[in-house]
CSV table of C-alpha atoms in Angstrom, one decimal:
chain,number,residue,atom,x,y,z
A,158,MET,CA,-44.2,94.5,-10.1
A,159,SER,CA,-45.1,94.4,-6.5
A,160,HIS,CA,-44.9,91.7,-3.9
A,161,HIS,CA,-46.7,91.5,-0.6
A,162,LEU,CA,-45.4,89.4,2.2
A,163,PHE,CA,-47.4,88.5,5.3
A,164,VAL,CA,-46.1,86.6,8.3
A,165,LEU,CA,-48.9,85.0,10.3
A,166,SER,CA,-48.8,83.3,13.7
A,167,PRO,CA,-50.1,79.8,14.2
A,168,SER,CA,-53.5,81.3,15.1
A,169,ASP,CA,-53.4,83.4,11.9
A,170,THR,CA,-52.8,86.8,13.5
A,171,PRO,CA,-50.5,89.1,11.4
A,172,LEU,CA,-47.0,89.4,12.8
A,173,TYR,CA,-45.2,91.2,10.1
A,174,SER,CA,-46.0,92.5,6.6
A,175,LEU,CA,-44.0,93.9,3.8
A,176,THR,CA,-44.7,95.5,0.4
A,177,HIS,CA,-41.9,95.2,-2.0
A,178,GLN,CA,-41.7,97.0,-5.4
A,179,SER,CA,-39.6,95.0,-7.7
A,180,ALA,CA,-37.7,96.5,-10.6
A,181,LYS,CA,-38.6,93.7,-12.9
A,182,PRO,CA,-41.3,94.5,-15.5
A,183,VAL,CA,-45.0,93.6,-15.0
A,184,PRO,CA,-46.2,90.9,-17.3
A,185,SER,CA,-49.1,92.4,-19.2
A,186,VAL,CA,-52.4,90.9,-18.1
A,187,THR,CA,-55.4,91.8,-20.2
A,188,SER,CA,-58.8,91.2,-18.7
A,189,PRO,CA,-61.7,91.4,-21.2
A,190,LEU,CA,-64.0,92.1,-18.4
A,191,ALA,CA,-62.1,95.2,-17.3
A,192,SER,CA,-62.7,97.2,-20.4
A,193,ASN,CA,-66.5,96.7,-20.2
A,194,LEU,CA,-66.8,98.0,-16.7
A,195,PRO,CA,-68.2,101.4,-15.9
A,196,THR,CA,-65.9,103.6,-13.8
A,197,TRP,CA,-66.6,103.3,-10.1
A,198,SER,CA,-64.4,106.1,-9.1
A,199,THR,CA,-67.1,107.9,-7.1
A,200,SER,CA,-67.6,104.9,-4.8
A,201,ALA,CA,-65.5,104.3,-1.7
A,202,PHE,CA,-65.4,100.7,-2.6
A,203,ALA,CA,-64.3,101.3,-6.1
A,204,GLY,CA,-61.1,99.5,-5.6
A,205,THR,CA,-62.7,96.4,-4.1
A,206,LEU,CA,-65.3,96.3,-6.8
A,207,THR,CA,-62.9,96.6,-9.7
A,208,ALA,CA,-60.6,94.1,-8.1
A,209,LEU,CA,-63.4,91.6,-7.6
A,210,SER,CA,-64.6,92.1,-11.2
A,211,GLY,CA,-61.2,91.3,-12.6
A,212,ALA,CA,-60.3,94.8,-13.7
A,213,SER,CA,-56.8,94.4,-12.4
A,214,SER,CA,-54.4,96.3,-14.6
A,215,ALA,CA,-56.8,99.1,-15.4
A,216,THR,CA,-54.9,102.1,-14.2
A,217,GLN,CA,-57.2,105.1,-13.7
A,218,HIS,CA,-56.0,108.6,-14.4
A,219,THR,CA,-57.3,111.1,-12.0
A,220,SER,CA,-58.1,114.7,-13.0
A,221,GLY,CA,-54.8,115.9,-11.5
A,222,GLY,CA,-52.9,113.8,-13.9
A,223,ALA,CA,-51.5,111.5,-11.2
A,224,VAL,CA,-51.8,107.8,-12.0
A,225,ARG,CA,-53.9,105.9,-9.5
A,226,VAL,CA,-53.0,102.3,-9.4
A,227,GLY,CA,-55.8,99.8,-10.3
A,228,GLY,CA,-58.2,98.3,-7.8
A,229,GLY,CA,-56.1,95.2,-7.4
A,230,GLN,CA,-53.4,97.2,-5.8
A,231,ASP,CA,-55.5,98.6,-3.0
A,232,ARG,CA,-54.3,97.7,0.5
A,233,HIS,CA,-57.6,96.2,1.7
A,234,VAL,CA,-58.0,94.2,-1.4
A,235,ILE,CA,-54.5,92.7,-1.0
A,236,GLN,CA,-55.3,91.8,2.6
A,237,MET,CA,-58.6,90.2,1.5
A,238,ILE,CA,-56.8,88.1,-1.1
A,239,ALA,CA,-54.2,87.0,1.4
A,240,ASN,CA,-56.9,86.0,3.9
A,241,ALA,CA,-58.8,84.2,1.3
A,242,GLY,CA,-55.7,82.3,0.4
A,243,LEU,CA,-55.4,81.0,3.9
A,244,ASP,CA,-58.3,78.7,3.5
A,245,VAL,CA,-56.6,77.1,0.5
A,246,ILE,CA,-53.3,76.9,2.4
A,247,GLU,CA,-55.0,75.2,5.3
A,248,GLU,CA,-56.3,72.6,3.0
A,249,VAL,CA,-53.1,72.0,1.1
A,250,MET,CA,-50.8,71.9,4.1
A,251,HIS,CA,-52.4,68.7,5.4
A,252,ARG,CA,-51.8,67.1,2.0
A,253,GLU,CA,-48.5,68.3,0.9
A,254,PRO,CA,-45.5,67.3,2.9
A,255,THR,CA,-43.4,70.3,1.9
A,256,MET,CA,-42.9,73.6,3.6
A,257,TYR,CA,-42.9,75.6,0.4
A,258,LEU,CA,-46.4,75.5,-1.1
A,259,LYS,CA,-46.1,77.2,-4.5
A,260,SER,CA,-49.0,79.0,-6.2
A,261,VAL,CA,-51.7,77.6,-3.9
A,262,ASP,CA,-54.2,80.2,-5.0
A,263,LYS,CA,-54.9,82.6,-7.8
A,264,PHE,CA,-57.0,85.7,-7.8
A,265,ASN,CA,-57.0,87.9,-10.9
A,266,GLU,CA,-53.4,88.9,-11.4
A,267,TRP,CA,-52.3,87.8,-8.0
A,268,THR,CA,-50.8,84.4,-7.2
A,269,VAL,CA,-50.5,83.3,-3.6
A,270,SER,CA,-47.5,81.3,-2.5
A,271,ALA,CA,-46.9,80.2,1.0
A,272,PHE,CA,-44.3,78.7,3.3
A,273,ILE,CA,-45.1,76.9,6.5
A,274,THR,CA,-42.5,76.7,9.2
A,275,PRO,CA,-42.3,73.7,11.5
A,276,GLY,CA,-43.9,75.7,14.3
A,277,ASN,CA,-46.9,76.4,12.0
A,278,THR,CA,-46.1,80.0,11.3
A,279,LYS,CA,-47.1,80.9,7.8
A,280,PHE,CA,-45.4,83.2,5.3
A,281,VAL,CA,-47.9,84.3,2.6
A,282,LEU,CA,-46.6,86.0,-0.5
A,283,LEU,CA,-48.8,87.7,-3.1
A,284,HIS,CA,-47.0,88.0,-6.4
A,285,GLU,CA,-47.7,88.6,-10.0
A,286,GLY,CA,-46.0,86.4,-12.6
A,287,LYS,CA,-44.0,83.3,-12.1
A,288,ASN,CA,-40.7,83.1,-10.2
A,289,ASP,CA,-40.7,79.8,-8.3
A,290,GLU,CA,-37.0,79.6,-7.7
A,291,GLY,CA,-36.6,83.2,-6.6
A,292,ILE,CA,-39.5,82.9,-4.2
A,293,ARG,CA,-38.2,79.7,-2.8
A,294,ALA,CA,-34.9,81.3,-2.1
A,295,PHE,CA,-36.6,84.3,-0.6
A,296,PHE,CA,-38.7,82.2,1.7
A,297,MET,CA,-35.7,80.2,2.9
A,298,GLU,CA,-33.9,83.4,3.9
A,299,VAL,CA,-37.0,84.7,5.6
A,300,TRP,CA,-37.2,81.4,7.5
A,301,GLU,CA,-33.7,81.7,8.7
A,302,LEU,CA,-34.3,85.3,9.9
A,303,TYR,CA,-37.5,84.1,11.5
A,304,VAL,CA,-35.7,81.3,13.4
A,305,LYS,CA,-33.2,83.8,14.7
A,306,THR,CA,-36.0,86.1,15.8
A,307,MET,CA,-37.7,83.3,17.6
A,308,LEU,CA,-34.6,82.5,19.6
A,309,ASN,CA,-35.1,85.8,21.4
A,310,PRO,CA,-36.5,84.9,24.8
A,311,PHE,CA,-38.9,87.8,24.6
A,312,GLN,CA,-40.3,86.7,21.3
A,313,THR,CA,-43.1,84.1,21.1
A,314,ALA,CA,-44.8,82.6,18.2
A,315,HIS,CA,-47.6,85.1,18.8
A,316,THR,CA,-45.8,88.4,19.3
A,317,VAL,CA,-45.6,90.9,16.5
A,318,ILE,CA,-42.1,91.2,15.0
A,319,ARG,CA,-40.9,94.7,15.4
A,320,SER,CA,-37.1,94.3,15.0
A,321,GLY,CA,-35.7,96.8,12.6
A,322,VAL,CA,-32.9,94.5,11.7
A,323,PHE,CA,-35.4,91.8,10.7
A,324,ASP,CA,-37.2,94.3,8.6
A,325,SER,CA,-34.1,95.5,6.7
A,326,ARG,CA,-32.8,92.0,6.2
A,327,VAL,CA,-36.1,90.8,4.7
A,328,ARG,CA,-36.1,93.9,2.5
A,329,ALA,CA,-32.6,93.1,1.3
A,330,SER,CA,-33.5,89.6,0.6
A,331,ALA,CA,-36.6,90.7,-1.3
A,332,ARG,CA,-34.4,93.0,-3.5
A,333,LYS,CA,-32.1,90.1,-4.2
A,334,HIS,CA,-34.6,87.4,-5.1
A,335,LEU,CA,-37.9,89.0,-6.2
B,154,MET,CA,-32.9,104.8,39.9
B,155,ALA,CA,-32.4,104.7,43.6
B,156,TYR,CA,-32.9,101.2,45.1
B,157,THR,CA,-35.4,101.5,47.9
B,158,GLN,CA,-35.2,97.8,48.4
B,159,PRO,CA,-32.4,95.3,47.6
B,160,HIS,CA,-31.8,94.5,44.0
B,161,PRO,CA,-34.6,92.2,43.0
B,162,ARG,CA,-32.3,89.7,41.2
B,163,LEU,CA,-30.2,89.3,44.3
B,164,SER,CA,-33.1,89.1,46.6
B,165,VAL,CA,-34.6,85.9,45.1
B,166,VAL,CA,-33.2,83.6,47.7
B,167,SER,CA,-33.3,85.8,50.8
B,168,ASN,CA,-36.6,87.7,50.9
B,169,SER,CA,-38.6,85.9,48.4
B,170,SER,CA,-41.2,85.0,51.0
B,171,HIS,CA,-42.8,88.4,50.8
B,172,SER,CA,-41.8,89.5,47.4
B,173,SER,CA,-43.1,86.4,45.7
B,174,VAL,CA,-46.7,87.3,46.5
B,175,ASP,CA,-47.1,89.5,43.4
B,176,HIS,CA,-45.5,86.9,41.2
B,177,LEU,CA,-47.6,84.1,42.5
B,178,SER,CA,-51.2,84.2,41.2
B,179,PRO,CA,-51.2,80.9,39.3
B,180,THR,CA,-54.6,81.8,37.9
B,181,THR,CA,-53.4,84.6,35.8
B,182,THR,CA,-50.3,83.0,34.3
B,183,SER,CA,-50.9,82.4,30.7
B,184,ARG,CA,-48.4,80.4,28.7
B,185,PHE,CA,-46.9,83.4,27.1
B,186,SER,CA,-46.9,85.9,29.9
B,187,LEU,CA,-43.8,87.2,31.5
B,188,PRO,CA,-43.8,88.4,35.1
B,189,SER,CA,-43.2,92.1,35.3
B,190,VAL,CA,-39.7,92.7,36.6
B,191,PRO,CA,-39.1,96.4,37.0
B,192,SER,CA,-35.4,96.2,37.3
B,193,LEU,CA,-35.1,94.6,33.9
B,194,HIS,CA,-36.7,97.6,32.2
B,195,SER,CA,-34.5,100.1,33.9
B,196,SER,CA,-31.4,98.1,33.0
B,197,ILE,CA,-32.5,97.9,29.4
B,198,THR,CA,-32.9,101.7,29.1
B,199,THR,CA,-29.7,102.5,30.8
B,200,THR,CA,-27.5,100.2,28.7
B,201,LYS,CA,-28.4,101.2,25.1
B,202,PRO,CA,-27.0,98.7,22.6
B,203,GLY,CA,-23.9,100.2,21.1
B,204,PRO,CA,-23.3,100.2,17.4
B,205,ASN,CA,-20.8,97.3,17.6
B,206,ARG,CA,-22.9,95.1,19.8
B,207,PRO,CA,-23.2,91.7,18.2
B,208,ASN,CA,-26.5,90.9,16.7
B,209,ILE,CA,-28.3,87.6,16.5
B,210,TYR,CA,-29.0,88.2,12.9
B,211,ASP,CA,-25.3,88.3,12.1
B,212,ARG,CA,-24.6,85.0,13.7
B,213,PRO,CA,-24.7,81.8,11.7
B,214,LEU,CA,-27.2,79.4,13.2
B,215,ASN,CA,-25.0,76.4,12.7
B,216,LYS,CA,-22.2,77.8,14.7
B,217,THR,CA,-23.3,76.1,17.9
B,218,ARG,CA,-24.7,73.0,16.3
B,219,SER,CA,-22.3,70.6,17.8
B,220,ALA,CA,-21.5,72.7,20.9
B,221,GLU,CA,-22.4,71.1,24.2
B,222,VAL,CA,-23.4,72.7,27.5
B,223,SER,CA,-21.6,71.6,30.6
B,224,ALA,CA,-23.7,69.1,32.4
B,225,SER,CA,-22.9,70.5,35.8
B,226,ALA,CA,-23.7,74.1,34.7
B,227,PHE,CA,-27.0,72.8,33.4
B,228,ALA,CA,-27.8,70.8,36.6
B,229,PHE,CA,-27.1,74.0,38.6
B,230,LEU,CA,-29.3,76.1,36.4
B,231,PHE,CA,-32.1,73.6,36.4
B,232,SER,CA,-32.0,73.2,40.1
B,233,GLU,CA,-32.4,76.9,40.4
B,234,VAL,CA,-35.3,76.8,38.0
B,235,VAL,CA,-37.0,74.2,40.1
B,236,GLN,CA,-36.4,76.1,43.3
B,237,TYR,CA,-37.5,79.4,41.9
B,238,THR,CA,-40.7,77.8,40.6
B,239,GLN,CA,-41.3,76.0,43.8
B,240,LYS,CA,-41.4,79.2,45.8
B,241,ARG,CA,-44.1,80.5,43.6
B,242,VAL,CA,-46.6,77.7,43.5
B,243,SER,CA,-49.1,76.2,45.9
B,244,GLY,CA,-48.7,72.5,45.3
B,245,ILE,CA,-47.1,69.7,43.3
B,246,ASN,CA,-49.6,69.9,40.5
B,247,ASP,CA,-49.1,73.6,40.2
B,248,LEU,CA,-45.3,73.1,40.2
B,249,GLU,CA,-45.5,70.5,37.5
B,250,ARG,CA,-47.7,72.8,35.4
B,251,GLN,CA,-45.2,75.7,35.8
B,252,LEU,CA,-42.3,73.5,34.8
B,253,ASN,CA,-44.4,72.4,31.8
B,254,THR,CA,-45.0,76.0,30.8
B,255,LEU,CA,-41.3,76.7,31.0
B,256,GLY,CA,-40.5,73.7,28.9
B,257,TYR,CA,-43.1,74.8,26.4
B,258,ARG,CA,-41.3,78.1,25.9
B,259,LEU,CA,-38.1,76.1,25.2
B,260,GLY,CA,-39.8,73.6,23.0
B,261,THR,CA,-41.2,76.1,20.5
B,262,ARG,CA,-37.7,77.4,19.9
B,263,ALA,CA,-36.0,74.0,19.9
B,264,LEU,CA,-38.4,72.8,17.2
B,265,GLU,CA,-37.8,75.7,14.8
B,266,LEU,CA,-34.0,75.6,15.3
B,267,MET,CA,-33.8,71.8,15.1
B,268,VAL,CA,-35.8,71.6,11.9
B,269,TRP,CA,-34.0,74.5,10.4
B,270,ARG,CA,-30.7,72.8,11.0
B,271,ALA,CA,-31.9,69.6,9.4
B,272,GLU,CA,-33.8,71.1,6.4
B,273,GLY,CA,-32.5,74.6,6.0
B,274,SER,CA,-30.0,73.7,3.3
B,275,SER,CA,-32.3,71.4,1.5
B,276,LYS,CA,-33.9,72.3,-1.8
B,277,ALA,CA,-37.4,71.3,-0.8
B,278,PRO,CA,-37.7,71.3,3.0
B,279,LYS,CA,-40.2,68.7,4.2
B,280,ARG,CA,-42.8,68.8,6.9
B,281,GLU,CA,-44.1,65.7,8.8
B,282,LEU,CA,-47.7,64.9,8.3
B,283,LYS,CA,-48.1,61.5,9.8
B,284,LEU,CA,-48.6,61.0,13.5
B,285,LEU,CA,-46.2,58.1,13.8
B,286,SER,CA,-43.4,59.8,12.0
B,287,VAL,CA,-43.9,62.9,14.2
B,288,LEU,CA,-43.7,60.7,17.3
B,289,MET,CA,-40.6,59.0,16.0
B,290,MET,CA,-39.1,62.5,15.4
B,291,VAL,CA,-39.8,63.5,18.9
B,292,HIS,CA,-38.4,60.3,20.2
B,293,THR,CA,-35.1,60.5,18.3
B,294,GLN,CA,-34.4,63.9,16.9
B,295,VAL,CA,-35.8,66.1,19.5
B,296,TRP,CA,-34.2,64.1,22.3
B,297,LYS,CA,-30.9,64.2,20.5
B,298,ALA,CA,-31.1,67.9,19.9
B,299,VAL,CA,-32.0,68.7,23.5
B,300,PHE,CA,-30.4,65.9,25.5
B,301,GLY,CA,-27.7,64.6,23.2
B,302,LYS,CA,-29.1,61.0,23.0
B,303,GLY,CA,-32.3,59.4,21.8
B,304,ALA,CA,-35.1,58.4,24.2
B,305,ASP,CA,-35.3,54.7,25.2
B,306,ALA,CA,-38.7,53.6,24.0
B,307,LEU,CA,-41.8,54.8,22.3
B,308,GLU,CA,-45.0,52.8,23.2
B,309,ARG,CA,-48.6,53.0,22.5
B,310,SER,CA,-51.1,52.5,25.3
B,311,VAL,CA,-53.1,49.3,25.1
B,312,GLU,CA,-56.2,50.6,26.8
B,313,ASN,CA,-56.4,54.1,25.2
B,314,PRO,CA,-55.6,54.5,21.5
B,315,ASP,CA,-55.0,58.2,21.9
B,316,GLU,CA,-52.2,57.7,24.4
B,317,TYR,CA,-48.6,57.3,23.5
B,318,MET,CA,-45.6,57.1,25.9
B,319,ILE,CA,-42.0,58.1,25.5
B,320,ILE,CA,-39.8,56.4,28.0
B,321,ASP,CA,-36.4,57.7,29.2
B,322,ASN,CA,-34.5,55.3,31.5
B,323,ASP,CA,-32.3,58.0,32.9
B,324,PRO,CA,-33.4,61.5,32.1
B,325,LEU,CA,-30.6,63.9,31.9
B,326,ILE,CA,-32.4,66.7,33.8
B,327,GLU,CA,-33.2,64.5,36.8
B,328,ARG,CA,-29.8,63.0,37.1
B,329,HIS,CA,-28.9,65.2,40.0
B,330,ILE,CA,-32.3,65.7,41.6
B,331,SER,CA,-33.5,63.7,44.5
B,332,VAL,CA,-37.1,64.4,45.3
B,333,PRO,CA,-38.1,64.5,49.0
B,334,ARG,CA,-40.2,61.7,50.2
B,335,ASP,CA,-43.2,63.9,50.9
B,336,MET,CA,-43.2,65.1,47.3
B,337,SER,CA,-42.7,61.7,45.8
B,338,GLN,CA,-45.4,62.4,43.2
B,339,LEU,CA,-43.3,65.2,41.7
B,340,SER,CA,-41.7,64.5,38.4
B,341,CYS,CA,-39.3,67.3,37.3
B,342,SER,CA,-39.5,65.9,33.8
B,343,SER,CA,-42.6,67.9,33.5
B,344,PHE,CA,-40.2,70.3,31.9
B,345,THR,CA,-39.5,67.7,29.2
B,346,ALA,CA,-43.2,67.1,28.9
B,347,GLY,CA,-43.6,70.8,28.1
B,348,ILE,CA,-41.0,70.6,25.4
B,349,VAL,CA,-42.8,67.6,23.8
B,350,GLU,CA,-46.1,69.5,24.1
B,351,ALA,CA,-44.7,72.5,22.3
B,352,VAL,CA,-43.2,70.3,19.5
B,353,LEU,CA,-46.4,68.5,18.9
B,354,ASP,CA,-48.4,71.7,19.1
B,355,GLY,CA,-46.1,73.3,16.6
B,356,LEU,CA,-46.5,70.5,14.1
B,357,SER,CA,-50.3,70.7,14.6
B,358,PHE,CA,-50.7,67.6,16.6
B,359,PRO,CA,-52.1,69.2,19.8
B,360,ALA,CA,-51.9,67.0,22.9
B,361,ARG,CA,-51.8,67.1,26.6
B,362,VAL,CA,-48.4,65.9,27.8
B,363,THR,CA,-47.6,64.9,31.3
B,364,SER,CA,-44.7,63.1,33.0
B,365,HIS,CA,-44.7,60.3,35.5
B,366,ASN,CA,-42.2,58.4,37.5
B,367,THR,CA,-42.1,54.8,36.6
B,368,PRO,CA,-39.0,53.5,38.5
B,369,THR,CA,-37.7,49.9,38.0
B,370,VAL,CA,-35.1,48.1,40.0
B,371,GLN,CA,-32.6,48.6,37.2
B,372,TYR,CA,-33.5,52.2,36.5
B,373,PRO,CA,-34.6,54.1,39.6
B,374,ASN,CA,-35.0,57.4,37.6
B,375,ARG,CA,-37.1,55.9,34.8
B,376,THR,CA,-39.6,58.4,33.6
B,377,THR,CA,-42.6,58.1,31.3
B,378,ILE,CA,-43.7,61.0,29.2
B,379,LEU,CA,-47.4,60.4,28.6
B,380,ILE,CA,-48.9,62.0,25.4
B,381,LYS,CA,-52.7,62.2,25.3
B,382,LEU,CA,-53.6,63.4,21.8
B,383,GLU,CA,-56.6,65.6,21.1
B,384,LYS,CA,-59.5,64.0,19.4
B,385,SER,CA,-59.1,66.1,16.3
B,386,VAL,CA,-55.7,64.6,15.7
B,387,LEU,CA,-57.0,61.0,15.7
B,388,GLU,CA,-59.9,62.0,13.5
B,389,ARG,CA,-57.6,63.6,10.9
B,390,GLU,CA,-55.3,60.6,11.1
B,391,GLU,CA,-58.3,58.3,10.2
B,392,LEU,CA,-59.0,60.5,7.2
B,393,LEU,CA,-55.4,60.3,6.0
B,394,LYS,CA,-55.3,56.6,5.9
């Protein structure tokens, strides 16, 4: 089961992103649409199309025998889903008085959860399956790390986070909670 | 690196008249830009962080929660900030804007840290959505976090519904500053205005914040921080009602 974390500045530019493979098993999602679809493997946009059509967990076997992950796992699809989630987040954040906005958006197998810091930086997490408490704990740890990063005088709310320590701490936290 | 000229950090006071030219250009200063200081880079590359160098990520954020900075040390630092800025600007308005920018940089950090300390251990950390509660938060919590005491008053302008005022009878940062007569317009609390602007901006209540001297007989240092909210904020507030 994989998780994708994006940290976005107040003006929605990406500051940091992380892909985490969790050891926990994937809940089996069956999409009736997926089985009826032709194989798009020749098209460059195969991933996008399969993802959009809901063929999420359809893993395709290439001729070499290697397993290609389904369209929903493609990098650009992930980014698209995260970006689409932003619209919903923007809407919800003016209604909900909490920082942790759980499961604001759903797209095929992906659920989008978000965390808004007081300075309006957004943490967006794409995840499969339900894990509210773990995600909350994960966000709280990322927030603490983010505050510490911000205290650096060379860091602003709009500079990309390049700290190696930040990265390893976030990874450790992801291993612990996700 | 051989120093062809005196060390730049030491030269600030003595030969700033000619070295300040390249730092000046107020038109190009954006809020997040840093002036290029060559000496800084060379010192970074020469002193590589050792393996045992303390790291901010290892430090608990609450460690310095109740720690206080010596007022005289702060007064000294702030007077240097004002002098440094004054050498690099072309007028009072410009000086106030620069101080505002410096305050803004502080405000973004103060906000994150302050809220983390208040909400970081809570199960469901809250965000403020209402304008009034945000202004109250600035008036009490931000002032407490930055200056150690709350501000003295929070008022709404009678003529303009989009203007709010935070009043401090004796601002800490101006306590040891006496402004020369020919610069009587200058309010060094522009620094504070910058902090307030950053906090409001961060909480998505964008505003233009300025500071003005409003002395009374009892309080000669009395300062008003004027908050002029952007139109979008008031429109959103109407919708939320």
